[in-house]
C-alpha cells in the first residue's frame, strides 16, 4: 500500500495504442501510487481516446514535447519497437525514469546503445515483461533453484492469451 503522505509518481505515457489501452492504462489508473499527467502519440485518435479519460493530463503529439513537461517522474514507453532507441535515449538524456515495453530495441547494437546510456544516467530503467511474475514461471524458478528436477534437456511452451477487452 502507498504511504498516504507520499505524492503519486507522475507518469508521461509515450504511445497510446492497444498495449496502453488494454494493459497499461487500466493497471496504472487503478493504482494510487501513480498519476498519469501526460500522454503522447502522433495518432490523434489514439491519443485523444486516452487523454479524454484523463481530464487533468496534458496531451502531446511527440515524446519530445512530452519530455519538456517539468513535472514528470517517469515515462512508460509503449510505442512500436522501431521507436525504442530514439525514445529511450531521449528519456535518459532528460533524466527521467523509464519503463520500456519489450523488446528493448530492434537490434543488439541498439540494445547496447541503450544499456550504455542507462549506465551513465541517474535514471532507473526497466524493460516490461509481464511473464516474469507469472505463477508458473515463479514455480519453475523455484524448482530449478532448489534442484528439485534434473538437468533441463528440452523446454516445450505454449503461450495463449485471450484479449477479451481488445477493443478497449
XYZ file of C-alpha atoms in Angstrom:
168
model
C 0.000 0.000 0.000
C 1.085 3.522 -0.619
C 2.310 5.772 2.144
C -0.506 8.339 2.288
C 1.988 11.184 2.847
C 3.776 10.499 -0.459
C 2.781 12.131 -3.692
C 1.992 9.760 -6.553
C 4.669 9.086 -9.163
C 3.838 11.340 -12.125
C 3.896 9.492 -15.450
C 4.018 10.599 -19.056
C 2.990 7.711 -21.323
C 4.536 7.637 -24.801
C 2.329 5.597 -27.127
C -1.450 5.266 -26.835
C -2.003 2.131 -28.901
C -3.536 -1.197 -27.982
C -0.985 -2.183 -25.317
C -1.614 1.092 -23.480
C -5.409 0.855 -23.832
C -5.667 -2.831 -22.852
C -2.879 -3.240 -20.308
C -1.019 -0.169 -19.079
C -3.828 2.383 -18.760
C -6.212 0.123 -16.752
C -3.404 -1.033 -14.466
C -1.922 2.407 -13.823
C -5.231 4.205 -13.283
C -6.158 1.556 -10.728
C -3.086 2.235 -8.583
C -2.990 5.308 -6.325
C 0.835 5.221 -6.391
C 0.742 6.578 -9.951
C -0.805 9.541 -11.712
C -0.767 9.850 -15.492
C -0.085 13.539 -16.084
C 0.710 13.406 -19.817
C 0.300 11.247 -22.904
C 1.979 11.438 -26.301
C 1.173 9.780 -29.603
C 1.376 11.089 -33.179
C -2.019 9.500 -33.904
C -4.655 11.984 -32.708
C -7.431 9.389 -32.468
C -5.453 7.089 -30.167
C -4.018 9.974 -28.147
C -7.403 11.641 -27.668
C -9.057 8.375 -26.628
C -6.690 8.080 -23.666
C -6.482 11.822 -22.946
C -10.263 12.261 -22.628
C -10.213 9.740 -19.756
C -7.585 11.898 -18.039
C -9.052 15.406 -17.869
C -6.060 16.827 -15.983
C -3.384 15.255 -18.215
C -1.536 17.123 -20.943
C -1.641 15.708 -24.474
C 1.269 15.844 -26.935
C 1.931 14.729 -30.497
C 5.544 13.720 -29.762
C 7.659 12.363 -26.956
C 9.969 15.386 -27.419
C 7.180 17.741 -26.352
C 6.152 15.431 -23.503
C 9.705 15.364 -22.129
C 9.700 19.169 -21.874
C 7.000 18.852 -19.213
C 8.774 19.513 -15.924
C 6.523 17.608 -13.555
C 7.241 14.097 -14.914
C 8.910 11.498 -12.716
C 8.883 8.591 -15.163
C 7.986 7.666 -18.731
C 6.407 4.378 -19.750
C 7.366 3.974 -23.430
C 4.658 1.830 -25.023
C 5.477 2.531 -28.639
C 6.479 0.488 -31.692
C 9.815 -1.281 -31.236
C 11.330 0.706 -34.096
C 10.992 3.864 -31.961
C 12.523 2.470 -28.770
C 16.119 3.562 -29.403
C 15.275 7.209 -30.094
C 12.706 7.481 -27.311
C 14.891 5.616 -24.834
C 17.924 7.809 -25.488
C 15.816 10.965 -25.246
C 14.185 9.870 -21.969
C 17.602 9.052 -20.493
C 19.015 12.413 -21.635
C 16.058 14.071 -19.896
C 16.984 12.209 -16.687
C 13.582 10.573 -16.343
C 12.989 7.059 -15.076
C 11.662 4.753 -17.778
C 9.615 1.628 -18.313
C 10.347 0.352 -21.828
C 7.830 -2.063 -23.280
C 9.511 -5.219 -24.581
C 11.609 -5.773 -26.569
C 14.212 -3.200 -25.610
C 15.169 -2.414 -29.229
C 15.285 -3.863 -32.736
C 18.973 -4.809 -32.913
C 21.629 -5.959 -30.477
C 23.595 -2.812 -31.307
C 20.632 -0.608 -30.406
C 20.171 -2.525 -27.147
C 23.853 -1.992 -26.358
C 23.484 1.754 -27.007
C 20.525 1.952 -24.605
C 22.323 -0.122 -21.967
C 25.389 2.116 -22.228
C 23.252 5.251 -21.975
C 21.422 3.826 -18.974
C 24.696 3.039 -17.212
C 25.664 6.701 -17.486
C 22.300 8.040 -16.323
C 20.949 8.597 -12.811
C 17.572 7.345 -14.074
C 16.307 3.842 -13.396
C 15.223 1.772 -16.382
C 13.239 -1.429 -16.567
C 12.027 -3.465 -19.529
C 8.444 -4.645 -19.153
C 7.978 -8.376 -19.342
C 4.758 -9.477 -17.689
C 5.532 -13.221 -17.729
C 8.418 -12.764 -15.310
C 5.994 -12.792 -12.360
C 3.524 -15.361 -13.682
C 2.844 -18.034 -11.036
C 4.052 -20.862 -13.283
C 7.290 -19.051 -14.120
C 7.898 -18.462 -10.416
C 7.158 -22.122 -9.672
C 9.606 -23.253 -12.378
C 12.264 -20.902 -10.985
C 11.855 -22.418 -7.501
C 12.047 -25.976 -8.866
C 15.275 -25.156 -10.718
C 16.818 -23.157 -7.873
C 16.139 -25.860 -5.292
C 17.403 -28.688 -7.519
C 14.039 -30.467 -7.407
C 14.302 -31.502 -11.047
C 17.212 -32.861 -13.042
C 19.100 -31.152 -15.842
C 16.933 -29.492 -18.482
C 17.102 -31.298 -21.816
C 14.214 -29.585 -23.595
C 11.534 -26.994 -22.976
C 8.098 -27.009 -24.527
C 5.945 -23.970 -24.060
C 2.568 -22.803 -25.247
C 1.634 -19.147 -24.890
C -2.004 -18.276 -25.083
C -3.817 -15.158 -24.131
C -7.432 -14.191 -24.517
C -7.688 -10.487 -25.283
C -11.249 -10.162 -24.095
C -11.033 -6.371 -23.997
C -9.165 -5.869 -27.272
C -11.444 -3.008 -28.310
C -10.987 -1.055 -25.091
